[in-house]
XYZ file of C-alpha atoms in Angstrom:
568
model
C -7.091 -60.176 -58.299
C -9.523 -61.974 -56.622
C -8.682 -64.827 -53.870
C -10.637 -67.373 -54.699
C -8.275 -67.821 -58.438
C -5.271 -67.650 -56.590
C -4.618 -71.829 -57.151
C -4.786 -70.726 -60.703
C -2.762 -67.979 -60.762
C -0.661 -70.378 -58.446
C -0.009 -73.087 -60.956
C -0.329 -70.942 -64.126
C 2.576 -68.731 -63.284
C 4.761 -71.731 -61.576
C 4.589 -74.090 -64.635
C 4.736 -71.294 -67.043
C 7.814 -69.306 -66.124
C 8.954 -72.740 -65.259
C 8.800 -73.445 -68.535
C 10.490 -70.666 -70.008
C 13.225 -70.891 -67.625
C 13.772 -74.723 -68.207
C 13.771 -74.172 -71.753
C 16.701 -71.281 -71.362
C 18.613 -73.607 -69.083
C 18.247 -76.464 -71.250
C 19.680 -74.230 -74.255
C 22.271 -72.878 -72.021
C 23.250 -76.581 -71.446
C 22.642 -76.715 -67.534
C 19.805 -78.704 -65.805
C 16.254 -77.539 -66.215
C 15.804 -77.420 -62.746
C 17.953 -74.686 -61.993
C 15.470 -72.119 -64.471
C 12.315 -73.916 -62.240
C 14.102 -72.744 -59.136
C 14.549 -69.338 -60.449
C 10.906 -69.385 -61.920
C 10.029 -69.432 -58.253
C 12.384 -66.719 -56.682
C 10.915 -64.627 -59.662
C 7.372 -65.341 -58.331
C 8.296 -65.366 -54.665
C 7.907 -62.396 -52.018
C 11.313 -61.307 -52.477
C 11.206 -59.871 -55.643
C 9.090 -57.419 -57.024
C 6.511 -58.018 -59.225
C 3.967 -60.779 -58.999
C 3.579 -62.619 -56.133
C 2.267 -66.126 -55.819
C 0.531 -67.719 -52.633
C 3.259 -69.727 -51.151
C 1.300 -71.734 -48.959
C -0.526 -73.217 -52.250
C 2.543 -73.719 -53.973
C 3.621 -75.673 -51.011
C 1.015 -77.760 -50.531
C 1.304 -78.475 -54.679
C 4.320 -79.264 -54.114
C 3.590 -81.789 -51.200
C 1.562 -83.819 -53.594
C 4.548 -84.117 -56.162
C 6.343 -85.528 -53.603
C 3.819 -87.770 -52.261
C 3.098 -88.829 -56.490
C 7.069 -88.906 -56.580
C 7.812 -91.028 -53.923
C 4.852 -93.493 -55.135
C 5.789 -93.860 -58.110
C 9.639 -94.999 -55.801
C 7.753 -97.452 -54.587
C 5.841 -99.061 -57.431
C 9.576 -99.856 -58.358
C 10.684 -100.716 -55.024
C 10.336 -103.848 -52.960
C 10.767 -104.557 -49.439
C 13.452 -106.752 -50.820
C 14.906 -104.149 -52.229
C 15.025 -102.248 -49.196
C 16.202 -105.578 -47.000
C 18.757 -105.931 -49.407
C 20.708 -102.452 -48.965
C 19.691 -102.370 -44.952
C 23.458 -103.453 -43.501
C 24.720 -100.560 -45.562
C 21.626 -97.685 -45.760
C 20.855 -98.262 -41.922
C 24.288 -97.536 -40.091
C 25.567 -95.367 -43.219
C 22.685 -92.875 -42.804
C 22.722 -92.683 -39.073
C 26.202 -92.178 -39.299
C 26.056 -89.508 -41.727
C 23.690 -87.410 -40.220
C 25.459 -87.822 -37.165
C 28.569 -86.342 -38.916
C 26.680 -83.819 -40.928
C 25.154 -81.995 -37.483
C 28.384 -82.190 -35.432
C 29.667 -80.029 -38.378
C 26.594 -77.654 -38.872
C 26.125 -77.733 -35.062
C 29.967 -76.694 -34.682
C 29.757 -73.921 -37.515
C 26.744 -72.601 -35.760
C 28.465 -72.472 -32.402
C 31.565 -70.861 -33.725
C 29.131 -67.912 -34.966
C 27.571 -67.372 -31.403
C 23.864 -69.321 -31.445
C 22.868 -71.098 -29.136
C 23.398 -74.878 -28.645
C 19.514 -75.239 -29.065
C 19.864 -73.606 -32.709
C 23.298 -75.565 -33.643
C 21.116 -78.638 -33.324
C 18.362 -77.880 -35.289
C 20.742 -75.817 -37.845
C 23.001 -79.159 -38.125
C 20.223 -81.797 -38.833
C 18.680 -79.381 -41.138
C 21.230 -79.985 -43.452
C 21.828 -83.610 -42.520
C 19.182 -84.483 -44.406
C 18.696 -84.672 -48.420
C 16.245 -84.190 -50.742
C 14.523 -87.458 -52.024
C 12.688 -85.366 -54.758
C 16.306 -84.234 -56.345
C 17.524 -87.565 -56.137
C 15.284 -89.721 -57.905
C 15.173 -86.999 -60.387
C 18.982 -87.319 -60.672
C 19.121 -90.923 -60.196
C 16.396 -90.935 -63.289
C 18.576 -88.856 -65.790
C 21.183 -91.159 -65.569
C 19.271 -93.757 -65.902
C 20.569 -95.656 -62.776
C 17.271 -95.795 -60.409
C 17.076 -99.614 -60.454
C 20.709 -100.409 -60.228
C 22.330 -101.700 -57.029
C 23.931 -98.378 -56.023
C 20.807 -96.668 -56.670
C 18.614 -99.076 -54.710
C 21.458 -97.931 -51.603
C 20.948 -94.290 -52.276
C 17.384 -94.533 -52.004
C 17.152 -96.927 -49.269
C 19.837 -94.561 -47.430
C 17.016 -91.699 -47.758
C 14.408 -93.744 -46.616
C 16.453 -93.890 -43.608
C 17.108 -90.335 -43.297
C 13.317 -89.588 -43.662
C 12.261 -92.199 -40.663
C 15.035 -90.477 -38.563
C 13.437 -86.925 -39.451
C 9.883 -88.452 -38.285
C 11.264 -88.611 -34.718
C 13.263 -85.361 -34.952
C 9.967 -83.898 -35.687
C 8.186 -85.088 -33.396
C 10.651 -84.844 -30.200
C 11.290 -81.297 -31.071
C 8.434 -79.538 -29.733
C 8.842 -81.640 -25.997
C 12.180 -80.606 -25.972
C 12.044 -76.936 -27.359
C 11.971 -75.642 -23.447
C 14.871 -78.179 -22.764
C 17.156 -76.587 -25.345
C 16.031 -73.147 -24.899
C 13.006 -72.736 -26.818
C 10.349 -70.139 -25.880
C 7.242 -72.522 -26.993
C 7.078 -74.328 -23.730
C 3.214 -74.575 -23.654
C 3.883 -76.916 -26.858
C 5.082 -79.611 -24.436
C 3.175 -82.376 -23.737
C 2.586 -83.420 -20.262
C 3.792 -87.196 -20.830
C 7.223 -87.807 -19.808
C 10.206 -87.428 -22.635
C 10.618 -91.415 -23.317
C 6.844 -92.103 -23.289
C 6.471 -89.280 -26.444
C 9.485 -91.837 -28.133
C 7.984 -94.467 -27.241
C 4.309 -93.696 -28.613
C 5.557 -92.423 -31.828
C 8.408 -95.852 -32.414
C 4.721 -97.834 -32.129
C 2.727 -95.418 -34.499
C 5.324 -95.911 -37.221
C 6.190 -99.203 -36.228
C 2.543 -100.221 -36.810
C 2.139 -97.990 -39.932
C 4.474 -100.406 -41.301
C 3.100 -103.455 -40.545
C 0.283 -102.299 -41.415
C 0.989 -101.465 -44.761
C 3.167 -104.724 -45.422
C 0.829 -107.150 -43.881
C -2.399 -105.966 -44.802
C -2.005 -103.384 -48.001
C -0.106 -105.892 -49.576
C -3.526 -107.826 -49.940
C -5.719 -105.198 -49.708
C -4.605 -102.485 -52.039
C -3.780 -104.782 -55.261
C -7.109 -106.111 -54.621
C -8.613 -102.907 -55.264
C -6.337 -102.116 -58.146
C -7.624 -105.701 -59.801
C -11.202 -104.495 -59.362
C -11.232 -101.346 -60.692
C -9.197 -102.602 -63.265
C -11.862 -105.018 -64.498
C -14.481 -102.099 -65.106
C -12.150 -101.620 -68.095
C -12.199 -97.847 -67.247
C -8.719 -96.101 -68.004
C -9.974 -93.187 -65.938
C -10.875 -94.868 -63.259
C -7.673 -96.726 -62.877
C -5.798 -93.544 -63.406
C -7.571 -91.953 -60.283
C -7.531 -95.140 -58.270
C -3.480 -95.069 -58.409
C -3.526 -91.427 -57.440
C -6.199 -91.800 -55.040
C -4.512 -94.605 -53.459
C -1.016 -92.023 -53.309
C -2.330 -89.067 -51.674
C -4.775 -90.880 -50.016
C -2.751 -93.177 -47.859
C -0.065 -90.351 -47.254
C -2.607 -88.115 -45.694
C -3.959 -90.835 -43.796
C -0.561 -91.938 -42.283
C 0.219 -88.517 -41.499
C -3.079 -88.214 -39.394
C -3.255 -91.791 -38.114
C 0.389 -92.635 -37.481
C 2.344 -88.866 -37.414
C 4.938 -90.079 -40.369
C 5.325 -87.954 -43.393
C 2.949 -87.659 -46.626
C 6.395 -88.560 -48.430
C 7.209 -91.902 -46.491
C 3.105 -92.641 -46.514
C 3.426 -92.434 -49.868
C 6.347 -94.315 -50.473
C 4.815 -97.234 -48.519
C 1.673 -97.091 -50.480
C 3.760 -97.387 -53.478
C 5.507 -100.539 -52.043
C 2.091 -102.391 -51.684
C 0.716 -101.420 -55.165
C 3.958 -103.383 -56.464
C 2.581 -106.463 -55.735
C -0.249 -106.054 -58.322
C 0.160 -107.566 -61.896
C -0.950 -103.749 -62.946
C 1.827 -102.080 -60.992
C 3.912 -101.323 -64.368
C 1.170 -99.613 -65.668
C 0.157 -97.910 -62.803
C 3.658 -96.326 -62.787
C 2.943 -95.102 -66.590
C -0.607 -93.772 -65.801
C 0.976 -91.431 -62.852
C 4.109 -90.079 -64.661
C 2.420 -86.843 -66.188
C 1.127 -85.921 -62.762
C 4.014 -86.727 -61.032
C 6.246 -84.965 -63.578
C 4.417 -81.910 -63.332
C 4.029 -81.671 -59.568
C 7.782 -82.283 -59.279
C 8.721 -78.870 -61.437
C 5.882 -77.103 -58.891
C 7.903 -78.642 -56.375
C 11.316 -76.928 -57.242
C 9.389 -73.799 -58.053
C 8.034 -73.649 -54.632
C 11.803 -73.691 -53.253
C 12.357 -71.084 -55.365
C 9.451 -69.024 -53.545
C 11.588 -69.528 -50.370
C 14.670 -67.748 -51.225
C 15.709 -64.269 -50.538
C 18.449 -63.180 -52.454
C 19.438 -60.889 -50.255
C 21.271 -63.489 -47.930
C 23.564 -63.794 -50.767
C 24.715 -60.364 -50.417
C 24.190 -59.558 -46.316
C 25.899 -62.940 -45.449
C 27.772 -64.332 -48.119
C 30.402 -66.125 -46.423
C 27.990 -67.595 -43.977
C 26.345 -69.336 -47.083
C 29.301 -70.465 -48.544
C 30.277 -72.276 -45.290
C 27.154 -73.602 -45.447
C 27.001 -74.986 -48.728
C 30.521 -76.686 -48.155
C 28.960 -78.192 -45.220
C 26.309 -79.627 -47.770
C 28.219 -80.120 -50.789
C 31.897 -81.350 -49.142
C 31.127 -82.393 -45.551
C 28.333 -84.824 -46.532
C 29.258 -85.751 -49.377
C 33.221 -86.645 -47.641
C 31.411 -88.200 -44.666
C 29.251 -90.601 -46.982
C 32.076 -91.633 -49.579
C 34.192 -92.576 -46.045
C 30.935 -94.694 -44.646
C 30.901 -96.478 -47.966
C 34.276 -97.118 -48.435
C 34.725 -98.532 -45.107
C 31.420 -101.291 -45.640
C 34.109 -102.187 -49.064
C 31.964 -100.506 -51.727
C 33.940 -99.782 -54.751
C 34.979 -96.261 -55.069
C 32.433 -95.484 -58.272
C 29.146 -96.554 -56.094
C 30.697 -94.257 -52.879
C 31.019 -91.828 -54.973
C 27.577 -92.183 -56.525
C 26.328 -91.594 -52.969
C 28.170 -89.136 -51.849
C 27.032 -87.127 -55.023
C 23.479 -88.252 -54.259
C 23.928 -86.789 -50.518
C 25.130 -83.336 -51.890
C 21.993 -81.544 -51.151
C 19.122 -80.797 -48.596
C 15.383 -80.541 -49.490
C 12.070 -80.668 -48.407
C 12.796 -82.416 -44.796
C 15.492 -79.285 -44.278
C 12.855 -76.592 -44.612
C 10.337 -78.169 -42.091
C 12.776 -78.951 -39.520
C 14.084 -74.991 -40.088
C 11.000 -73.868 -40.082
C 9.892 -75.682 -36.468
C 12.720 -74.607 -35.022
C 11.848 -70.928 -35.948
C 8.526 -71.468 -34.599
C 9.731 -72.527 -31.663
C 11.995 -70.328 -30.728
C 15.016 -72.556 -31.153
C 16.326 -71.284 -34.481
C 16.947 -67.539 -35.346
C 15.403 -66.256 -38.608
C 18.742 -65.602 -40.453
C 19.264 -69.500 -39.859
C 16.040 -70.467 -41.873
C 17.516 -67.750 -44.377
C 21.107 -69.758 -44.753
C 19.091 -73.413 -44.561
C 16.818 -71.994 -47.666
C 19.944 -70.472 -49.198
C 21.805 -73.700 -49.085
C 18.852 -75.583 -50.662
C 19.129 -73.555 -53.463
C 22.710 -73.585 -54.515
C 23.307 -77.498 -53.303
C 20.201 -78.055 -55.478
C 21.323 -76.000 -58.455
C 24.708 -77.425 -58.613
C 24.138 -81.075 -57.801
C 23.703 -82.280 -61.709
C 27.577 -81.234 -62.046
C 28.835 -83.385 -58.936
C 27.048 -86.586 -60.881
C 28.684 -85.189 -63.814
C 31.891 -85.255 -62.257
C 31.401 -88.788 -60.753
C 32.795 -90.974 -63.934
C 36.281 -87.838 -64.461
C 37.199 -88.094 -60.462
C 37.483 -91.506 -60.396
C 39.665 -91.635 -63.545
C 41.820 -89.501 -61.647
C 42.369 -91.177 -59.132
C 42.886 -94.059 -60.396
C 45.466 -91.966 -62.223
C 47.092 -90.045 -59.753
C 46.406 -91.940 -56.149
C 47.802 -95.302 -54.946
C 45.110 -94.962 -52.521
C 42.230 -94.681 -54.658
C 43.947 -97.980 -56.803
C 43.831 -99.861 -54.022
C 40.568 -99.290 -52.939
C 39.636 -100.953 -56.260
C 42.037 -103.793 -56.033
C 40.783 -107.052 -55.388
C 42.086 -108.299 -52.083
C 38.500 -108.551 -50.965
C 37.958 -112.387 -50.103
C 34.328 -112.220 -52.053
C 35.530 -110.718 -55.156
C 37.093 -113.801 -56.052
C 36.235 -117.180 -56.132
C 37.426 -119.715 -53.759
C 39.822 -122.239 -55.103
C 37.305 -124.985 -53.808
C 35.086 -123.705 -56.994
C 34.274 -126.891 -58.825
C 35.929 -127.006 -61.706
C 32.573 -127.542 -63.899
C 31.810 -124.167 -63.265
C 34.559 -122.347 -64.662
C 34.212 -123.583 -68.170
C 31.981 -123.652 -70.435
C 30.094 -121.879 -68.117
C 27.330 -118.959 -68.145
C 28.339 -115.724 -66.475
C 25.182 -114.118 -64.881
C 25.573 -110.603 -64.442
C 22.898 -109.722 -61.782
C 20.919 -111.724 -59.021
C 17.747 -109.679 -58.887
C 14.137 -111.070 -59.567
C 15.144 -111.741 -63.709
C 18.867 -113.126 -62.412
C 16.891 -115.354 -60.027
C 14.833 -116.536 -62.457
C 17.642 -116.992 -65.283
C 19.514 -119.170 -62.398
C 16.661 -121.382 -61.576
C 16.105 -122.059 -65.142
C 19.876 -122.878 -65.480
C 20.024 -125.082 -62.263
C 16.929 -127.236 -63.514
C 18.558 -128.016 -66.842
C 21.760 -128.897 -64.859
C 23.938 -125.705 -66.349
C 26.621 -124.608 -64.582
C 26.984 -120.795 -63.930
C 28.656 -117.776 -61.799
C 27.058 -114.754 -60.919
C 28.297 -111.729 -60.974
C 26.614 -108.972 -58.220
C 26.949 -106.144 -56.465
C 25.428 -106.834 -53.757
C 28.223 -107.913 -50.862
C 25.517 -109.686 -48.779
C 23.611 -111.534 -51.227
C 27.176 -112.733 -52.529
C 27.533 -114.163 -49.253
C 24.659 -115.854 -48.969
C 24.888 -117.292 -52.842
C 28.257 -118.603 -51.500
C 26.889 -120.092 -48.596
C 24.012 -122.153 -50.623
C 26.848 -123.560 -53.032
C 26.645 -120.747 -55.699
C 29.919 -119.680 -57.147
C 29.148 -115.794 -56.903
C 31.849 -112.735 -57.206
C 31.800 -109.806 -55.873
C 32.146 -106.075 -57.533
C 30.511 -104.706 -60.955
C 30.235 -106.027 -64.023
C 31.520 -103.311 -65.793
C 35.189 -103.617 -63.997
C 37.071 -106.020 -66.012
C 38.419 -107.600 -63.062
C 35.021 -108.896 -62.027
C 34.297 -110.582 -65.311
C 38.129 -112.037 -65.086
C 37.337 -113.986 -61.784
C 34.221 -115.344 -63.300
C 36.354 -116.369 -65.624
C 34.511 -114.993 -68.917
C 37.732 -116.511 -71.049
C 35.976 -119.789 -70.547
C 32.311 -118.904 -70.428
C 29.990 -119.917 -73.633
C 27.364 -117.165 -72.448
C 27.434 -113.902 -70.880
C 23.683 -112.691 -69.842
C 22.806 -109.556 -68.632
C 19.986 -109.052 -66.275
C 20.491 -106.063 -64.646
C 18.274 -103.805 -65.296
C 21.209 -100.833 -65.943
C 22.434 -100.168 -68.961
C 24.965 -97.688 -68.738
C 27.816 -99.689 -68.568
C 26.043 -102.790 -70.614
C 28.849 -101.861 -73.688
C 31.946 -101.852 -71.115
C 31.094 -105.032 -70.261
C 30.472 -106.719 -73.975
C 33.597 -105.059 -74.893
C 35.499 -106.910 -72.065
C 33.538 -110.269 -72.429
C 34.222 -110.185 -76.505
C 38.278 -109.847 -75.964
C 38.732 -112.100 -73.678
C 36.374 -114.132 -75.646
C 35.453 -113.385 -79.267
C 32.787 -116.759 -79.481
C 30.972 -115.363 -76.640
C 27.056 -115.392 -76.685
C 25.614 -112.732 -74.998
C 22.067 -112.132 -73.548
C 20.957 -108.535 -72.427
C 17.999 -107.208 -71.070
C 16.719 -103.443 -71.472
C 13.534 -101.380 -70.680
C 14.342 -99.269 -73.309
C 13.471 -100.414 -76.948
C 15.624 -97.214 -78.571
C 18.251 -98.613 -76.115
C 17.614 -102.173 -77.167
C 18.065 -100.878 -81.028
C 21.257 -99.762 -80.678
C 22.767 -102.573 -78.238
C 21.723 -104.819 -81.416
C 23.366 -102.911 -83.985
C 26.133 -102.147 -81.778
C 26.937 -104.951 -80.540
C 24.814 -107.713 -82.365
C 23.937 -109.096 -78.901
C 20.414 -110.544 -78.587
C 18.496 -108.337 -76.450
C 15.269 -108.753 -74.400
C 12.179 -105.846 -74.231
C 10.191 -106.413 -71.247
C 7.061 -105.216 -73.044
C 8.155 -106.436 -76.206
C 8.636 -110.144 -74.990
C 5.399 -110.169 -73.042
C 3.213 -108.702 -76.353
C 5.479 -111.355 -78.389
C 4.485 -114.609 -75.378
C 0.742 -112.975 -75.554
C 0.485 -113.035 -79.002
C 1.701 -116.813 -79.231
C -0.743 -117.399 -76.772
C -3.706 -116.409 -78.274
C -2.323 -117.400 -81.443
C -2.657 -121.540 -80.321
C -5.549 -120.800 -78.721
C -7.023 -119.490 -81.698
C -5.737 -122.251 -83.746
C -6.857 -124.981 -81.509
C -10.644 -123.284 -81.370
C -10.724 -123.099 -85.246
C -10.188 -127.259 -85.388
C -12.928 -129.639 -85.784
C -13.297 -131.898 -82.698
């Protein structure tokens, strides 16, 4: 066949046999993305039969993650990322600090080198961002609290790979490496140095002058009125500026794109620049997990099998362990640790370039980019059931452990309110469940009109600082009765909703409504089938973003019309 059709042959084999294998998964009720990943370890060069190119599938795949992590940050603010820094910062250092002593150690007990335990351990420190946000998007959980942590917990991971990258190669002779020309001639700290100022000033470049610049551009093209040109200025903008911070500044097409994503946000358009982008970014992702499936050679599975089950307990059970700890210790409740310990229960994309470096350098053996690859695949494949499993575990622990009870009781000083609480806010009151940019808005609203309220969030820092202004605030989620019981819902003449998950919306109407049957409640959704049967369900009054601002529009034009068609 000739070369110059392999991108063809590339993609048309990839996203067709991914989706025949989808479909079967789907039908056998497990997640599509296990039949993508064996789409590609049918078309991969360890199987006979067709062959695609790998390096095109990988580079494919690159620009799913760059559209992926984009479209992230379209829905992701810096104060979003601020927000969850006190836990994401120390939790992900920590982790992958864990996760390598524990690779490292498993690689030293089979004979390597201490060179190749280090590389072997952070290779599978480090998760996939692609899986999550594809997990935290089936469960419809991307813009809660816990999975604003899990994200911004990633985001620390990837910076932390940046510099793992790029100190490898200067210290590949240091650790026993045979790619000793690779080293530069600048001293060890000046190479850290240099590259804590390129990303530093990617950074700041991005927040101080993309956030002007870029929604700028998105507002011009915008005004042409062209759909096609708006649709190639967001994915211009996404591959774009992740090449160009991967040449300029040396950080990854994935964070580069992530940041891009960030900027865009501030435009008025950014909601619809999310829409536009889905179809690509949908069908890059599949490529993605087909290109994994290229990887693999399924004969690891039979030459070493206990070396990859090791290996994927490392993944699956020391990570995951290691991360439910971290949270439980910053006084998390046990449902959002183990949220994040299922979202940490795989490696990706960062795992196979840090594997493959080390091979390149001499600091890894083969058979260890064979076991890294290996425990892509099965973490991968099997991380849809730990979600799954998320919601049964902690039933039974709260059935069968006084440890796991008291982890949810509320001795915590900020999931209750202090007895200093003015007694005009606990009755009568409105609960506000949420503090984000609609909770704000709700409470500013409420404070000009002289309402009294308490608000209800997840977020342990922004709790304190609520407190601090004069806010009565509690602690915990919504959904645990005991949260809505120290906001004192008994007394409350409204309950509103602004969060933007609503997974657990009818757990907490169904608490508000017996301790309260006169209750009002308010709830907001993104989801108008979702909004339909919240209504019927629970005959709550229920807010459509895009329904409310075609229904505000409308008025508008409505009195403007009007007050054209009278005679001056």
């Amino acid at each position: 066949m000739p070369h110059s059709v392999s991108l063809i042959n590339t993609i048309a084999a990839g996203l067709g046999l991914a989706l025949v294998f989808g479909f079967l998964a789907a039908k056998l009720r497990l997640p599509a993305l296990v039949g993508y990943l064996l789409a590609g370890v049918i078309i991969g060069p360890f199987t006979p039969g067709f062959v695609a190119d790998a390096g095109i599938a990988a580079q494919l795949a690159e620009i799913g993650v760059m559209l992926l992590m984009f479209g992230v940050g379209l829905h992701f603010s810096l104060d979003d990322l601020l927000a969850v820094r006190k836990i994401a910062l120390p939790g992900a250092l920590a982790q992958i600090a864990v996760a390598t002593l524990l690779g490292g150690g498993l690689a030293m007990w089979w004979g390597w080198s201490p060179g190749a335990a280090l590389v072997f351990g952070l290779a599978l420190s480090v998760a996939s961002t692609v899986v999550l946000l594809r997990a935290l998007e089936s469960l419809g959980i991307l813009d809660s609290f816990t999975g604003r942590i899990a994200i911004g917990w990633l985001v620390v991971e990837d910076l932390a790979m940046v510099l793992v990258l790029v100190l490898m190669p200067p210290l590949a002779g240091t650790l026993g490496g045979h790619n000793a020309q690779a080293a530069p001639a600048d001293p060890l700290w000046q190479t850290l140095g240099l590259t804590l100022l390129q990303v530093g000033g990617f950074v700041a470049l991005m927040l101080v002058v993309g956030r002007r610049v870029f929604p700028w551009i998105l507002w011009q093209v915008t005004r042409t009125g062209s759909r096609e040109l708006f649709t190639l200025c967001v994915v211009a903008a996404a591959v774009s500026i992740a090449f160009a911070s991967a040449a300029l500044f040396g950080v990854s097409f994935a964070l580069g794109a992530f940041f891009a994503g960030m900027v865009m946000r501030e435009s008025e358009f950014s909601h619809r620049a999310a829409q536009e982008s889905l179809p690509l970014r949908d069908a890059f992702a599949v490529l993605f997990f087909v290109s994994v499936g290229m990887l693999f050679d399924p004969s690891v599975l039979i030459e070493r099998p206990l070396q990859v089950l090791a290996v994927v307990l490392v993944i699956v059970l020391g990570k995951s362990i290691a991360a439910c700890a971290l949270v439980l210790v910053f006084r998390y409740p046990l449902g959002t640790a183990l949220t994040v310990s299922a979202s940490l229960a795989q490696i990706g994309e960062f795992s196979f370039i840090l594997a493959g470096l080390g091979v390149s350098l001499g600091l890894l053996p083969v058979e260890g980019q064979s076991l890294v690859l290996a425990g892509a695949l099965i973490s991968i494949a099997t991380n849809p059931l730990w979600f799954s499993l998320i919601t049964p575990m902690q039933k039974w622990l709260h059935a069968h452990s006084s440890f796991a009870r008291g982890l949810e009781s509320r001795d915590d000083p900020l999931a209750e309110l202090p007895m200093t609480t003015e007694a005009k806010y606990l009755s009568r009151q409105v609960v506000l469940v949420g503090y984000g940019r609609v909770g704000r808005r709700i409470a500013q609203e409420l404070d000009a009109h002289d309402i009294p309220y308490v608000v209800a969030e997840q977020n342990r820092e922004l709790v304190e600082k609520l407190r601090e202004a004069g806010t009565p605030a509690v602690w915990g989620d919504a959904a645990d009765p005991a949260v809505l019981i120290q906001a004192h819902i008994a007394r409350a003449r409204v309950l509103v909703v602004a969060t933007p998950d609503a997974m657990n919306v009818r757990q907490m109407m169904e608490t508000a409504r017996t301790l309260n049957p006169t209750i009002q409640t308010v709830i907001r959704s993104h989801n108008e089938h979702e909004a339909r049967l919240l209504t019927q369900e629970t005959s709550a009054t229920v807010f459509l973003g895009e329904h409310e601002l075609a229904q505000a529009m409308a008025r508008d034009v409505v009195q403007r019309a009007v007050a054209m068609a009278v005679p001056a």
